[in-house]
Every structure is written in structure tokens, then in C-alpha cells.
Amino acid sequence: MAKPRDDQVFVKDGRRHHRPVYSRTEFRLGIGIVAILAGIASWIAWRGRNPDPELFQSGEALLGAPDATSPGAAGGGGTTASADRGPLPEDLAGEGWREGPVSTFGWDNLYVKIDGREDYYKTFGFRQLWFVSIAREDDPATAVDLELYDLGTKENALGAYAGERPEGIVAEPFPGGLGHLDRNALLCTRGPLYLRAIGSAESPEVRAQLERVRDAFGAGAESAGPETDLPRPYALFTEGLGVAAGDVAYTAENAFSFGFAQEVYSTRLSDDSEIFAVESGDAAARLAQQFRDGFREYGEAAGTAEAVEWTSDRYLHTIAGAKAVDGWTIGVKDAPDLEAAKAHLARLETAVKSLANGADR
């Protein structure tokens, strides 16, 4: 039997190899592969320093509309012709500013403009959005972007504004609603319309343009008529309790995470108690019981007083309760103790009766 040949696969002599010569073809292919990889790495590095300009197109450009600084935009401080300007006032651009094209967005494509925020506005009855950008003629990077939302009712507009008003900012009466102008931002309502105007910088020029937008938007309040008056429940808090109108919140649905709680007005008091009211007519007693049952799911009975079954939160040990008064469902939650809860609810009940008496006269 022939002696088997030495194993040619496994090298048994440490790092020694058994190839007397190297193939020149292998060497050349190796050099070529290294060169190709180096070229790819160089291209990636260069592309990172020189990105495609199309990646920085504005939303209007991506939608096929010309940019505010394109040759098709209007000049001389005028406005660009648009198929649907909607409730946007004319002559928004001040001297030295130029208005771009108007874009509109509906229920089905709102995400195109404000992806990530659309559900918030849909919660408040969103119907349509008009968008326009106003830029400086000598510096297009300095601009004011306007978003004008039609939310169907003045209650929805005020509720959306209240939810986006920064903490510490005081809402002021605006023609037809509430709003504020702070730093480089203007937020205000007029009837069912909610306007957001955001400047690209904090500068005197941007501030002046925001003031022009504010004045132009407010000028339409007189022609809008009673629909721009504050909703009647605001008087319950402002006149009856001395609460600033800007501190009144409106929740169209799912208030306090209760599916039955709709069209709820509320405000937070200095001791962190929250009082609320719903103008509910003949359903007031039934709705009050729903609130009491809802609070009980998260707490334990804290006794009955002033014809109210009170609940103590299981974890926070705060007090909550609700009752029906003259066609209103009123209540308090997060009160620090029972005495505070009773006092807050009594004040709210007095305000309801005062409002009802005023309406009867």
C-alpha cells in the first residue's frame, strides 16, 4: 500500500508556507480591489462634504410649488396669485418683504406639512390648513412662516391655542379671540381660525412683520360677527371666578382620559386643584354620575358631603367629585384635601347660578 502524501490543506509547520512562488495575477487583482475600495471611501467622504442641493428643498418645492425666492414669486412686497387664499388676509407682506405662494392642506394630506402634529389638530376638529411664507427681499433666509387652521368652531380654535401656549405666557384678548406675541412667535385665534406665525429669528424686522400679520388678521374680526365672541362658558370662569381667559382650557373630547367627557372647560388653581364645567343641559345629572364613576375607578370613597360622593385618588390621595347644577355639570379634581375640594366646588356652583341669573335678566 502506497504511503499517503503529506496533508496539503493544513500547514503543520507553524507560520511557514509551502508555495515557492506567488501568482502575479493574484497580486494585480489584490491591488485593483484595494484601489476600488479606496475610491469608494473617497467618494463617500466627498459626498458627505458636498450633499445634493435637492435634499434641502422646501416643502413647497417638494409639492411642486415654486419657492418664495424663485423667479415666479411676486416681488415688491406684493402677494403671489393663488388658487385658494381662503381666509388669509391680503397684503400680509410689509415693506421689504415678499410673500410666497399659498399652499393648502386637507384632512388626508395634513401630514405632508406637519407630520407628527396632525393628530393634535384633528382632535380639535381640523378642516383645512393654509400655509404661506413671507421672506425678506434682501435676505430670503429671514422669513415668517404662517399656518392658518380652520378648526370648525371657536371652541376648538381656543382649545388648540390653549394647548400650545407656552407656560408662563399670558394670553391677551385679541380681536375675535385670544393670543399672544412673544419673541419670534405669534399665536392667536379669530372665531374658528387658529393662526401660528413663526419667525426665523428674533429681530426688529421680524417683530414688525409679525405685528403686521397680527393687525391684518384681527381686522377681519368685525366682519365675522358674533362667531368671534368668546364662548359662554368662558364667562363662568372669567366673570364668576376671576380667572384670566387665557388660563381657561377647552378639551373637545376624552377630557381627563374619560371617553364620555366632551366639550369640557377647565382651569388649574393655585393649589393645583383643577375645576371643570360642561354645559350639558338635561344630561347634567347623568354626566355628573359618569364623572363620579370615572374618578372612583382610580380611587376610593372619601365620604359624601354637599350632595357629592367624593373620591380619594388611590396613589396621589387627592380629592375629586362632580355634581349637576342648573344644566351644568361641574366638578373638581386633584384637590389637596376634602375641605379645599368642597370650597372650590361651592365657588363654581355660585358662579354657575350667577351666570344663569344674568342670562334670565
PDB file of N, CA and C in Angstrom, residues 53 63 72 75 86 103 109 123 157 162 164 275 278 290 314 331 334 336:
ATOM      1  N   PRO A  53     -28.003  69.409  -3.418  1.00  0.00           N
ATOM      2  CA  PRO A  53     -28.831  70.565  -3.028  1.00  0.00           C
ATOM      3  C   PRO A  53     -30.320  70.243  -2.983  1.00  0.00           C
ATOM      4  N   LEU A  63     -43.647  69.669  -3.154  1.00  0.00           N
ATOM      5  CA  LEU A  63     -45.021  69.515  -3.600  1.00  0.00           C
ATOM      6  C   LEU A  63     -45.235  70.046  -5.004  1.00  0.00           C
ATOM      7  N   GLY A  72     -40.762  82.933 -10.126  1.00  0.00           N
ATOM      8  CA  GLY A  72     -42.207  83.050 -10.252  1.00  0.00           C
ATOM      9  C   GLY A  72     -42.872  83.719  -9.077  1.00  0.00           C
ATOM     10  N   GLY A  75     -42.992  90.069  -6.419  1.00  0.00           N
ATOM     11  CA  GLY A  75     -41.978  90.965  -5.888  1.00  0.00           C
ATOM     12  C   GLY A  75     -42.595  92.252  -5.398  1.00  0.00           C
ATOM     13  N   GLY A  86     -58.223  81.458   0.681  1.00  0.00           N
ATOM     14  CA  GLY A  86     -59.048  81.217   1.853  1.00  0.00           C
ATOM     15  C   GLY A  86     -59.173  82.450   2.727  1.00  0.00           C
ATOM     16  N   SER A 103     -50.110  77.505   0.044  1.00  0.00           N
ATOM     17  CA  SER A 103     -50.364  76.067  -0.050  1.00  0.00           C
ATOM     18  C   SER A 103     -51.529  75.714   0.861  1.00  0.00           C
ATOM     19  N   ASN A 109     -54.101  64.960   3.647  1.00  0.00           N
ATOM     20  CA  ASN A 109     -52.672  65.220   3.386  1.00  0.00           C
ATOM     21  C   ASN A 109     -52.053  66.206   4.366  1.00  0.00           C
ATOM     22  N   THR A 123     -57.781  66.380  16.549  1.00  0.00           N
ATOM     23  CA  THR A 123     -58.543  66.263  17.794  1.00  0.00           C
ATOM     24  C   THR A 123     -59.428  67.480  18.004  1.00  0.00           C
ATOM     25  N   ALA A 157     -60.753  76.263  18.217  1.00  0.00           N
ATOM     26  CA  ALA A 157     -59.604  77.146  17.992  1.00  0.00           C
ATOM     27  C   ALA A 157     -58.989  77.580  19.318  1.00  0.00           C
ATOM     28  N   ALA A 162     -54.861  77.101  23.555  1.00  0.00           N
ATOM     29  CA  ALA A 162     -54.549  76.907  24.977  1.00  0.00           C
ATOM     30  C   ALA A 162     -53.555  75.769  25.167  1.00  0.00           C
ATOM     31  N   GLU A 164     -51.186  74.884  23.141  1.00  0.00           N
ATOM     32  CA  GLU A 164     -49.858  75.193  22.601  1.00  0.00           C
ATOM     33  C   GLU A 164     -49.249  76.460  23.196  1.00  0.00           C
ATOM     34  N   ILE A 275     -60.605  72.668  38.411  1.00  0.00           N
ATOM     35  CA  ILE A 275     -62.057  72.712  38.384  1.00  0.00           C
ATOM     36  C   ILE A 275     -62.506  72.678  36.928  1.00  0.00           C
ATOM     37  N   VAL A 278     -69.111  71.648  32.266  1.00  0.00           N
ATOM     38  CA  VAL A 278     -69.658  71.260  30.967  1.00  0.00           C
ATOM     39  C   VAL A 278     -71.096  71.744  30.908  1.00  0.00           C
ATOM     40  N   GLN A 290     -71.370  59.981  35.687  1.00  0.00           N
ATOM     41  CA  GLN A 290     -70.295  59.356  34.914  1.00  0.00           C
ATOM     42  C   GLN A 290     -68.925  59.833  35.401  1.00  0.00           C
ATOM     43  N   ARG A 314     -56.234  56.829  44.598  1.00  0.00           N
ATOM     44  CA  ARG A 314     -55.586  55.692  45.249  1.00  0.00           C
ATOM     45  C   ARG A 314     -54.095  55.926  45.497  1.00  0.00           C
ATOM     46  N   GLY A 331     -67.294  70.179  38.453  1.00  0.00           N
ATOM     47  CA  GLY A 331     -66.532  69.276  39.299  1.00  0.00           C
ATOM     48  C   GLY A 331     -65.161  69.812  39.637  1.00  0.00           C
ATOM     49  N   ASP A 334     -57.993  66.643  41.760  1.00  0.00           N
ATOM     50  CA  ASP A 334     -56.629  66.955  42.216  1.00  0.00           C
ATOM     51  C   ASP A 334     -56.602  67.926  43.394  1.00  0.00           C
ATOM     52  N   PRO A 336     -56.114  69.117  47.171  1.00  0.00           N
ATOM     53  CA  PRO A 336     -55.216  68.553  48.189  1.00  0.00           C
ATOM     54  C   PRO A 336     -55.948  67.878  49.345  1.00  0.00           C
TER      55      PRO A 336
END
